[in-house]
XYZ file of C-alpha atoms in Angstrom:
657
model
C 0.019 -0.093 0.042
C 2.793 2.419 0.903
C 4.335 1.740 -2.473
C 1.238 2.667 -4.189
C 0.864 5.929 -2.345
C 4.464 7.010 -3.375
C 3.796 5.938 -6.850
C 0.560 7.749 -7.090
C 2.276 10.954 -5.409
C 5.136 10.886 -8.184
C 2.546 10.375 -11.086
C 0.165 13.306 -9.757
C 3.682 15.448 -9.719
C 4.671 14.510 -13.139
C 1.136 15.503 -14.463
C 1.274 18.650 -12.762
C 4.350 19.684 -14.174
C 3.383 18.829 -17.682
C 0.016 20.590 -17.307
C 1.308 23.565 -15.358
C 1.153 27.126 -17.160
C 3.661 28.482 -14.816
C 6.647 27.286 -16.553
C 8.269 23.799 -17.527
C 10.606 23.016 -14.609
C 10.421 21.739 -11.002
C 11.393 24.190 -8.313
C 14.298 22.993 -6.383
C 12.804 22.580 -2.937
C 9.260 22.485 -1.279
C 7.345 25.507 -0.039
C 8.223 26.742 3.522
C 5.304 28.116 5.439
C 6.455 31.044 7.463
C 3.984 32.758 10.013
C 4.027 36.632 10.457
C 6.988 37.185 12.703
C 8.770 34.222 11.940
C 12.751 34.757 11.493
C 14.104 34.741 8.094
C 17.888 34.511 7.570
C 19.819 35.750 4.406
C 22.797 33.702 3.250
C 25.655 34.881 1.155
C 27.401 33.201 -1.504
C 30.822 33.863 -3.125
C 31.501 37.281 -4.705
C 31.708 36.888 -8.455
C 32.927 39.062 -11.356
C 32.476 38.544 -15.268
C 35.809 40.545 -15.465
C 38.054 37.925 -13.638
C 35.902 34.822 -13.497
C 37.530 34.144 -10.133
C 35.009 33.904 -7.146
C 36.091 34.858 -3.559
C 34.673 34.574 -0.265
C 32.068 37.208 1.005
C 34.193 37.635 4.138
C 37.256 38.240 2.411
C 36.269 41.879 2.398
C 35.498 43.720 5.451
C 31.678 43.146 5.858
C 29.652 42.741 8.846
C 29.698 39.124 10.268
C 26.945 37.449 12.154
C 26.905 37.631 15.968
C 27.232 33.743 16.345
C 29.966 33.421 13.974
C 30.070 32.527 10.300
C 28.500 29.073 9.601
C 28.879 27.185 6.422
C 25.858 25.660 4.551
C 26.073 22.310 3.581
C 26.964 22.056 -0.078
C 26.866 19.177 -2.624
C 29.629 18.246 -5.178
C 28.445 20.501 -8.063
C 28.402 23.620 -5.953
C 31.739 23.109 -4.739
C 32.923 22.521 -7.984
C 31.306 25.530 -9.419
C 33.124 27.755 -6.680
C 30.030 28.468 -4.662
C 30.655 29.137 -1.011
C 27.228 29.577 0.664
C 27.522 31.038 4.437
C 25.523 32.720 6.931
C 25.188 36.485 6.814
C 24.060 39.120 9.685
C 20.947 40.141 7.703
C 18.007 39.125 9.436
C 14.237 39.783 8.809
C 10.925 38.848 10.415
C 8.114 37.586 8.169
C 5.783 40.249 6.911
C 7.467 42.971 9.411
C 8.496 45.987 7.721
C 11.557 47.488 9.175
C 13.651 50.489 8.168
C 16.914 52.363 9.291
C 18.400 49.065 10.811
C 21.749 49.354 12.087
C 24.066 46.559 11.235
C 27.695 47.112 12.414
C 30.439 49.535 12.239
C 33.532 48.037 10.614
C 37.139 48.296 12.041
C 39.219 51.216 10.729
C 40.231 50.089 7.062
C 43.940 48.846 7.243
C 45.987 49.422 4.249
C 45.570 45.910 3.143
C 41.781 45.939 3.674
C 41.679 49.175 1.668
C 43.761 48.050 -1.093
C 41.485 44.685 -1.431
C 38.313 46.437 -1.336
C 39.428 49.094 -4.127
C 40.671 46.282 -6.222
C 37.188 44.197 -6.161
C 35.405 47.682 -6.822
C 37.905 48.003 -9.858
C 37.159 44.417 -10.921
C 33.335 44.818 -10.734
C 32.576 42.140 -8.165
C 28.967 41.512 -7.249
C 27.637 40.500 -3.757
C 25.252 37.507 -4.085
C 22.822 37.312 -1.350
C 20.314 34.107 -0.951
C 16.712 34.461 0.755
C 14.948 30.973 0.959
C 16.958 29.660 -2.009
C 16.098 32.681 -4.071
C 19.108 34.652 -5.265
C 18.812 38.575 -4.693
C 17.682 40.056 -7.849
C 18.361 43.825 -8.695
C 16.425 45.835 -11.561
C 17.922 48.686 -13.384
C 16.607 50.883 -16.107
C 18.130 51.754 -19.326
C 16.516 54.085 -21.763
C 13.378 52.056 -22.183
C 14.672 48.518 -20.985
C 14.537 47.151 -17.629
C 17.698 45.118 -16.817
C 17.769 42.046 -14.432
C 20.863 41.420 -12.464
C 21.424 39.010 -9.776
C 23.449 40.381 -6.956
C 24.604 43.922 -6.630
C 27.960 45.729 -6.914
C 30.588 45.942 -4.037
C 30.942 49.730 -4.821
C 31.852 52.225 -7.555
C 34.708 54.186 -8.753
C 33.851 57.724 -10.099
C 36.716 59.919 -10.920
C 39.350 57.989 -8.794
C 36.899 58.355 -5.689
C 35.856 54.731 -4.217
C 32.225 54.374 -2.856
C 30.897 51.512 -1.199
C 27.152 50.576 -1.206
C 26.719 50.396 2.625
C 22.863 50.579 2.886
C 20.745 47.644 1.277
C 17.078 48.391 0.572
C 15.480 44.880 0.480
C 11.894 43.907 -1.001
C 10.590 40.821 -0.269
C 7.600 39.426 -2.136
C 5.328 36.977 -0.261
C 2.359 34.695 -1.370
C -0.294 33.371 1.144
C 0.561 29.803 1.941
C -1.622 27.394 -0.144
C -2.245 24.221 1.526
C -3.650 22.313 -1.653
C -2.644 19.097 -3.284
C -0.895 21.026 -6.117
C 1.382 23.077 -3.311
C 1.868 19.954 -1.472
C 3.415 18.003 -4.403
C 5.171 20.581 -6.489
C 8.561 19.966 -4.678
C 11.337 17.914 -5.508
C 12.070 16.971 -1.767
C 11.903 13.555 -0.470
C 8.556 11.688 -0.899
C 8.552 11.260 2.786
C 8.599 15.226 3.341
C 6.012 15.882 0.609
C 3.406 13.333 1.499
C 2.641 14.811 4.965
C 1.729 18.086 3.312
C -0.766 16.496 1.199
C -2.170 14.305 3.828
C -2.623 16.780 6.779
C -3.579 20.345 7.159
C -2.036 23.018 9.513
C -4.597 24.643 11.777
C -4.146 28.039 12.798
C -3.585 31.351 10.839
C -2.325 30.816 7.388
C 1.254 31.840 6.729
C 3.301 33.008 3.720
C 5.758 31.846 1.038
C 8.693 33.690 -0.249
C 8.101 34.175 -3.970
C 10.661 37.010 -4.782
C 13.707 38.808 -3.266
C 14.805 42.181 -4.532
C 17.623 44.353 -3.384
C 18.456 48.115 -4.088
C 21.988 48.864 -2.823
C 22.706 52.617 -1.706
C 25.708 54.601 -0.863
C 24.658 56.606 2.078
C 27.001 58.836 4.040
C 26.808 58.053 7.838
C 29.100 59.475 10.485
C 30.856 56.586 12.323
C 30.888 58.548 15.545
C 27.125 58.854 15.462
C 26.675 55.186 15.851
C 28.944 54.463 18.768
C 26.035 53.810 21.297
C 24.032 51.632 19.044
C 23.938 47.757 18.951
C 23.441 45.549 15.861
C 19.741 45.687 15.023
C 18.966 48.765 16.907
C 17.057 51.572 14.970
C 19.363 54.196 13.429
C 18.370 57.526 14.992
C 18.034 59.684 11.692
C 16.220 59.159 8.502
C 18.275 57.418 5.939
C 17.440 58.240 2.309
C 18.343 55.334 -0.109
C 18.612 56.874 -3.733
C 20.501 54.257 -6.140
C 21.215 57.188 -8.494
C 23.679 59.000 -6.261
C 26.730 57.932 -4.081
C 27.838 59.621 -1.044
C 29.813 57.206 1.190
C 33.499 57.305 0.198
C 35.956 54.741 1.664
C 39.090 56.005 3.195
C 42.197 54.202 4.600
C 42.124 54.289 8.316
C 38.462 55.056 8.602
C 35.556 52.526 9.512
C 32.521 51.796 7.348
C 29.034 51.728 8.749
C 26.388 49.048 7.341
C 22.589 49.703 7.609
C 19.600 48.130 5.793
C 15.800 48.311 5.564
C 13.358 45.742 4.467
C 9.927 45.657 2.984
C 7.387 42.901 2.561
C 4.947 43.057 -0.322
C 2.110 40.417 -0.954
C 2.356 39.213 -4.673
C 0.387 37.328 -7.175
C 3.477 35.015 -8.082
C 2.526 31.456 -7.179
C 5.223 29.360 -5.609
C 5.854 27.049 -8.685
C 6.618 30.355 -10.691
C 8.739 32.121 -8.286
C 12.046 31.363 -10.509
C 10.311 32.760 -13.730
C 11.995 36.263 -13.084
C 15.473 34.561 -13.296
C 14.753 31.938 -16.064
C 12.816 34.674 -18.381
C 13.749 33.107 -21.850
C 15.166 35.812 -24.196
C 15.611 35.632 -27.826
C 13.421 32.394 -28.453
C 13.173 33.631 -32.070
C 16.976 33.506 -32.313
C 17.006 29.815 -31.096
C 14.313 28.841 -33.392
C 16.217 30.466 -36.395
C 19.313 28.432 -34.993
C 17.109 25.098 -35.336
C 15.656 26.018 -38.644
C 19.269 26.928 -40.099
C 20.336 23.524 -38.589
C 17.338 21.568 -40.427
C 18.364 23.222 -43.756
C 21.955 21.948 -43.499
C 20.456 18.475 -42.411
C 18.119 18.559 -45.359
C 20.822 19.332 -47.845
C 23.275 16.677 -46.541
C 20.432 14.166 -46.342
C 19.693 14.676 -49.996
C 23.683 14.111 -50.699
C 23.424 10.703 -48.679
C 20.094 9.780 -50.565
C 21.890 10.423 -53.742
C 25.015 8.256 -52.745
C 22.629 5.286 -51.526
C 20.113 5.145 -54.371
C 21.828 6.450 -57.481
C 25.483 5.464 -56.695
C 25.317 2.362 -54.748
C 22.184 0.642 -55.638
C 22.813 1.313 -59.366
C 25.955 -0.361 -59.034
C 24.741 -3.317 -57.052
C 21.944 -3.838 -59.319
C 23.982 -3.592 -62.474
C 26.709 -6.037 -61.008
C 24.051 -8.633 -59.854
C 22.229 -8.846 -63.146
C 25.384 -10.190 -64.854
C 26.206 -13.602 -65.174
C 29.663 -15.052 -63.571
C 31.681 -14.514 -66.660
C 30.635 -11.186 -67.413
C 31.015 -10.453 -63.129
C 34.991 -11.757 -63.524
C 35.285 -9.154 -66.663
C 33.833 -6.519 -64.748
C 36.042 -7.309 -61.761
C 39.033 -6.322 -63.998
C 37.437 -3.122 -64.997
C 36.401 -1.990 -61.546
C 36.882 1.503 -60.388
C 36.163 3.702 -57.474
C 35.051 2.074 -54.192
C 34.903 -1.498 -55.398
C 38.649 -1.423 -56.093
C 39.627 -1.329 -52.203
C 37.372 -4.061 -51.329
C 40.617 -6.131 -50.163
C 41.830 -3.264 -48.093
C 38.878 -1.504 -46.765
C 38.928 -3.413 -43.289
C 42.622 -3.237 -42.883
C 43.340 -2.283 -39.312
C 44.081 1.365 -38.910
C 47.549 2.975 -37.296
C 46.915 3.167 -33.505
C 43.994 0.848 -33.369
C 43.914 0.869 -29.764
C 43.772 4.614 -29.525
C 40.870 4.938 -31.839
C 39.107 2.207 -29.761
C 39.749 4.107 -26.427
C 38.433 7.637 -28.033
C 35.392 6.062 -29.556
C 34.749 4.474 -25.980
C 35.047 7.639 -24.239
C 33.225 9.397 -26.827
C 30.214 7.263 -26.449
C 30.544 7.831 -22.783
C 30.524 11.557 -22.952
C 27.686 11.501 -25.636
C 25.582 9.401 -23.511
C 26.181 11.690 -20.401
C 25.263 14.703 -22.402
C 22.111 13.328 -23.974
C 20.922 12.032 -20.502
C 21.912 15.298 -18.533
C 20.176 17.479 -21.473
C 17.088 15.343 -21.354
C 16.724 15.476 -17.681
C 17.421 19.144 -17.515
C 14.838 19.915 -20.319
C 12.330 17.812 -18.282
C 12.960 19.957 -15.249
C 14.676 17.787 -13.004
C 17.947 19.816 -12.984
C 16.506 23.063 -12.009
C 18.835 26.102 -11.148
C 16.696 26.400 -7.968
C 18.687 23.078 -6.877
C 22.268 24.597 -6.938
C 24.894 22.187 -8.395
C 22.583 19.458 -9.261
C 23.532 19.899 -13.045
C 27.262 19.203 -12.440
C 26.456 16.576 -9.669
C 24.011 14.845 -12.166
C 26.676 14.980 -15.028
C 29.396 13.488 -13.000
C 26.942 10.792 -11.695
C 25.661 9.670 -15.282
C 29.166 10.051 -16.765
C 30.605 7.431 -14.021
C 27.632 5.028 -14.635
C 28.097 5.069 -18.502
C 31.877 3.766 -17.830
C 30.047 0.470 -18.629
C 29.145 1.622 -22.219
C 32.725 3.087 -22.630
C 34.497 -0.265 -21.860
C 32.125 -2.389 -23.662
C 32.427 -0.204 -26.832
C 36.030 0.213 -26.767
C 36.676 -3.737 -26.262
C 34.302 -4.662 -28.628
C 35.737 -2.492 -31.541
C 39.086 -3.846 -30.574
C 38.073 -7.350 -30.856
C 36.781 -6.549 -34.230
C 39.795 -4.742 -35.366
C 41.768 -7.725 -34.313
C 39.220 -10.255 -36.110
C 37.877 -11.605 -32.864
C 41.004 -11.764 -30.827
C 40.247 -10.427 -27.389
C 44.045 -10.594 -26.062
C 44.638 -7.175 -24.404
C 41.047 -6.269 -23.643
C 41.709 -5.438 -19.890
C 44.434 -2.951 -21.245
C 42.135 -1.172 -23.613
C 39.338 -0.959 -21.024
C 41.680 0.458 -18.265
C 43.121 2.876 -21.007
C 39.497 4.102 -21.777
C 38.798 4.486 -18.005
C 41.809 6.669 -17.686
C 42.171 8.680 -21.115
C 39.595 11.381 -20.932
C 39.334 11.625 -17.088
C 43.380 11.960 -17.203
C 43.390 14.918 -19.696
C 40.337 16.527 -17.615
C 42.409 16.010 -14.263
C 45.704 17.297 -15.835
C 43.802 20.622 -17.085
C 41.764 21.213 -13.954
C 44.649 20.599 -11.579
C 47.035 23.319 -13.496
C 44.049 25.659 -13.406
C 43.408 24.673 -9.670
C 47.019 25.781 -8.865
C 46.493 29.197 -10.402
C 43.367 29.330 -8.318
C 44.841 28.413 -5.095
C 47.608 31.147 -5.651
C 44.687 33.664 -6.009
C 42.938 32.547 -2.897
C 39.882 32.022 -4.916
C 36.841 30.110 -3.528
C 36.761 28.658 -7.245
C 39.894 26.320 -6.117
C 38.670 22.860 -5.636
C 39.554 22.204 -1.755
C 42.069 19.152 -1.142
C 39.656 16.852 0.496
C 37.303 17.318 -2.718
C 40.436 16.420 -4.830
C 40.577 13.115 -3.249
C 36.794 12.596 -3.249
C 37.081 13.146 -7.046
C 40.187 10.699 -7.260
C 38.217 7.962 -5.179
C 34.951 8.531 -7.513
C 37.368 8.142 -10.458
C 39.170 4.748 -9.420
C 36.488 3.270 -7.285
C 33.460 3.580 -9.293
C 34.371 4.781 -12.777
C 37.446 2.641 -13.470
C 35.804 -0.727 -12.101
C 32.590 -0.017 -14.035
C 34.640 0.576 -17.246
C 36.474 -2.819 -16.681
C 33.035 -4.485 -16.181
C 32.047 -3.026 -19.501
C 35.215 -4.339 -21.156
C 34.660 -7.738 -19.665
C 31.109 -7.850 -21.477
C 32.776 -6.312 -24.649
C 35.386 -9.246 -24.582
C 32.530 -11.965 -24.190
C 30.337 -10.277 -26.769
C 30.709 -11.593 -30.246
C 32.933 -9.452 -32.615
C 31.400 -7.724 -35.854
C 32.438 -10.106 -38.669
C 33.785 -8.321 -41.809
C 31.662 -9.025 -44.923
C 34.894 -9.163 -47.196
C 38.687 -10.680 -46.647
C 41.707 -8.337 -46.266
C 44.458 -9.039 -48.698
C 47.876 -9.634 -47.162
C 49.684 -6.957 -49.307
C 48.262 -3.507 -48.898
C 47.107 -1.649 -52.029
C 48.664 1.580 -53.007
C 46.585 4.583 -52.605
C 46.832 6.836 -55.913
C 48.040 10.242 -55.605
C 45.304 12.528 -54.663
C 44.697 15.942 -56.439
C 44.393 17.706 -53.065
C 45.374 16.552 -49.401
C 42.596 14.476 -47.975
C 43.101 16.082 -44.430
C 42.144 19.450 -45.898
C 38.746 18.049 -46.624
C 38.506 16.323 -43.257
C 39.198 19.640 -41.508
C 36.805 21.828 -43.698
C 34.149 19.091 -42.900
C 33.915 20.558 -39.264
C 32.335 23.656 -40.662
C 28.945 22.081 -41.127
C 28.505 20.725 -37.653
C 29.651 24.139 -36.414
C 27.136 25.948 -38.443
C 24.341 24.051 -36.522
C 25.713 24.792 -33.377
C 27.254 28.126 -33.123
C 24.165 30.325 -32.321
C 23.223 28.304 -29.283
C 26.992 28.425 -28.474
C 26.750 32.163 -27.985
C 23.856 31.578 -25.271
C 25.983 28.807 -23.776
C 29.061 30.754 -23.624
C 27.280 33.912 -22.161
C 25.696 31.618 -19.404
C 29.002 30.221 -18.423
C 31.246 33.450 -18.542
C 28.446 36.341 -18.165
C 26.824 35.031 -15.215
C 23.260 34.681 -16.909
C 21.135 31.745 -16.201
C 20.904 29.083 -19.232
C 17.800 27.323 -18.901
C 16.593 26.732 -22.601
C 17.543 22.885 -22.383
C 14.560 22.046 -24.574
C 16.110 23.919 -27.218
C 19.654 22.529 -26.422
C 18.280 18.987 -26.830
C 16.856 19.664 -30.059
C 20.150 21.418 -31.382
C 22.003 18.373 -29.993
C 20.077 15.818 -32.014
C 20.590 17.840 -34.996
C 24.274 18.010 -34.547
C 24.445 14.287 -34.146
C 22.675 13.811 -37.486
C 24.899 16.277 -39.126
C 27.807 14.928 -38.003
C 26.844 11.273 -39.089
C 25.870 12.677 -42.536
C 28.964 14.689 -43.076
C 31.228 11.741 -41.917
C 29.358 9.329 -44.097
C 29.580 11.548 -47.215
C 33.211 12.181 -46.734
C 34.009 8.458 -46.166
C 32.283 7.650 -49.563
C 34.474 10.439 -51.092
C 37.365 8.647 -49.957
C 36.595 5.291 -50.956
C 35.543 6.545 -54.499
C 39.233 7.830 -55.009
C 40.678 4.500 -53.627
C 41.737 6.024 -50.338
C 40.987 3.070 -48.046
C 42.431 4.673 -44.742
C 38.890 6.009 -43.594
C 38.987 4.827 -39.972
C 40.702 8.132 -38.731
C 39.452 10.331 -41.324
C 35.696 9.490 -40.477
C 36.384 10.205 -36.770
C 38.004 13.496 -37.254
C 35.688 14.720 -40.181
C 32.867 15.361 -37.629
C 35.403 15.775 -34.696
C 36.942 18.484 -36.163
C 34.136 20.880 -35.337
C 35.913 20.906 -31.925
C 38.904 23.095 -33.760
C 36.088 25.643 -34.904
C 34.595 25.684 -31.397
C 37.993 26.666 -30.047
C 38.443 29.125 -32.556
C 35.067 30.640 -31.486
C 36.022 30.685 -28.005
C 39.098 32.672 -28.599
C 37.214 35.037 -30.742
C 34.461 35.238 -27.773
C 37.544 36.048 -25.333
C 38.881 38.872 -27.696
C 35.539 40.537 -28.902
C 32.766 39.782 -26.111
C 35.038 39.333 -22.732
C 37.156 42.370 -23.713
C 36.867 43.361 -19.957
C 38.579 40.267 -18.683
C 41.475 41.504 -16.697
C 44.763 39.795 -16.077
C 46.613 36.740 -17.591
C 45.496 34.397 -14.804
C 41.856 35.074 -15.753
C 42.531 34.610 -19.501
C 44.578 31.215 -18.976
C 41.434 30.104 -16.770
C 39.115 30.883 -19.612
C 41.287 29.188 -22.199
C 41.803 26.021 -19.973
C 38.047 25.612 -19.356
C 37.542 26.221 -23.225
C 40.311 23.318 -23.977
C 38.574 20.780 -21.684
C 35.168 21.355 -23.349
C 36.437 21.060 -26.899
C 38.393 17.815 -26.030
C 34.929 16.364 -24.594
C 33.193 17.668 -27.814
C 35.974 16.327 -30.159
C 35.623 12.862 -28.669
C 31.681 12.993 -28.729
C 31.337 14.268 -32.204
C 34.136 12.085 -33.897
C 32.529 8.976 -32.098
C 29.072 9.781 -33.913
C 31.137 10.259 -37.311
C 33.253 7.197 -36.821
C 30.290 4.681 -35.881
C 28.095 6.273 -38.671
C 31.042 5.499 -41.128
C 31.677 2.084 -39.958
C 27.903 1.002 -40.298
C 27.927 2.368 -43.929
C 31.082 0.621 -44.995
C 29.985 -2.625 -43.506
C 26.673 -2.073 -45.275
C 28.277 -1.203 -48.488
C 30.746 -4.092 -48.536
C 28.246 -6.896 -47.364
C 25.862 -5.812 -50.193
C 28.580 -6.936 -53.038
C 30.494 -10.227 -53.104
C 33.863 -9.653 -54.778
C 36.262 -12.563 -55.157
């Protein structure tokens, strides 16, 4: 009976999500019912800047600290890897209780070091990120006729070489009456045990409120430090404080303290709980995404036409003509063969560095599988930005599980190339388990040393390094070896034709074949580059990316284009009697990674002009290189597998002695 209840709750949840008009995602936590006067505590996240891409701890600057000391919030693997450090703050509210002119604290006189670091962070446009009930503070500014949304607020501002700090914060908390209904009860993604009681039993007493919005207006207000000597934290400031976001009046000077104050106003809102994240996830430029998909579909149709021509006109015609002849005529025709039929005795000859190809294809299957599953889950709303870090944690988990697929594909391909010989399968699966993670580890460790040197919270702590190594060697490697074992036991793919002992000489080509291979990457890049701009802006400009539905469509289109491009190029190579197609088919679609890396450099030069310092540029290029290697393996694998299927199909349709 208990199982049936659990099942019914989850079915209802899924139905509600699909039918909900509030947005196609699940909020990251279930609603909290706050009574009037209940305490609400604000948390702080790392300071961030799009100019340096290096997060720093909030308390690395001389801000007020909570009276009971700073407490860390529990963080998941994804949050730590993204550089989030969520800590308690001194800002305290009472539910639906407006308060103004609240004195927070007076800092110590600014030392030379504190003054230097504060002015440096202001110059680097660092943002303070506050969180209330899992909602980041949002700030609205108007420019001409447009209203701009920002998460967080700047530390301060530099006007004519005078540094001003935003020392007074005006908060607005949007609340909605707590609705104890079945809808509110099951819309969370918390544990079922915590969700079910909300549906089953109702609270008696006056209804509470849910937090559905959190806005902040930062102000720089001139406050004389001597006037607060007798005040304690949370006392009311004796004078009226005028908060005008368009003027600044609190300069910072070495040797002088800073006084911090705040005010909070509560406002009842029509925003329902499930749609409280809409302000952060408003999808802009939907037309651009559709244009991107339309553009991709045109490329796919063009390539599909070429593939169809190859299959119907060329291959089918040749085979039909060949099969209609009697044996004598066939023997005569064999002597006059041209094009792809001439390489029949060499087309399945083992490529150079066969084990490396098997390893790269195995890792490519693992990365591609991870990307498809992660984006699909995110598109269905299971990886909402409300649940910080779930995207990265989910990607890691799925990647490790798919180690089985990597080992299986790598070893089965190895046995196929070796004509059924399973000798060395353990070595191949071990290398597949270490190839891409090894590259990733090398890049990330190098970048981590740079972050450690800068005392950034983006640096992976040593304890987390140990955890990642344990996950790699205790979960990922054994699963890949298990997959390799199954690959060694599975029957290898039989070649339809025999391979000659003496390799056939490849005729001189009019143009280098690798030039064609490198040029082929432009077509998959054409289907991807518009979406790439949005993804880059999300990663480096601090914007929330949540159009995973579009991304999933673009990814499917990318896979189709990669398969078509590689297939066409392989056929072209075989037609000019070039039987070395293995690596070329991999890099025909894998070369899209080169164009993505060039685009990353272009983005750095033209869109991230403000990126300051060699450390920031090195971080950017390092992360871009990591992304590009993963894309090369995934797209190359699609190209290789489609070409392998095509060549196998082509030569199994013709019997040549």
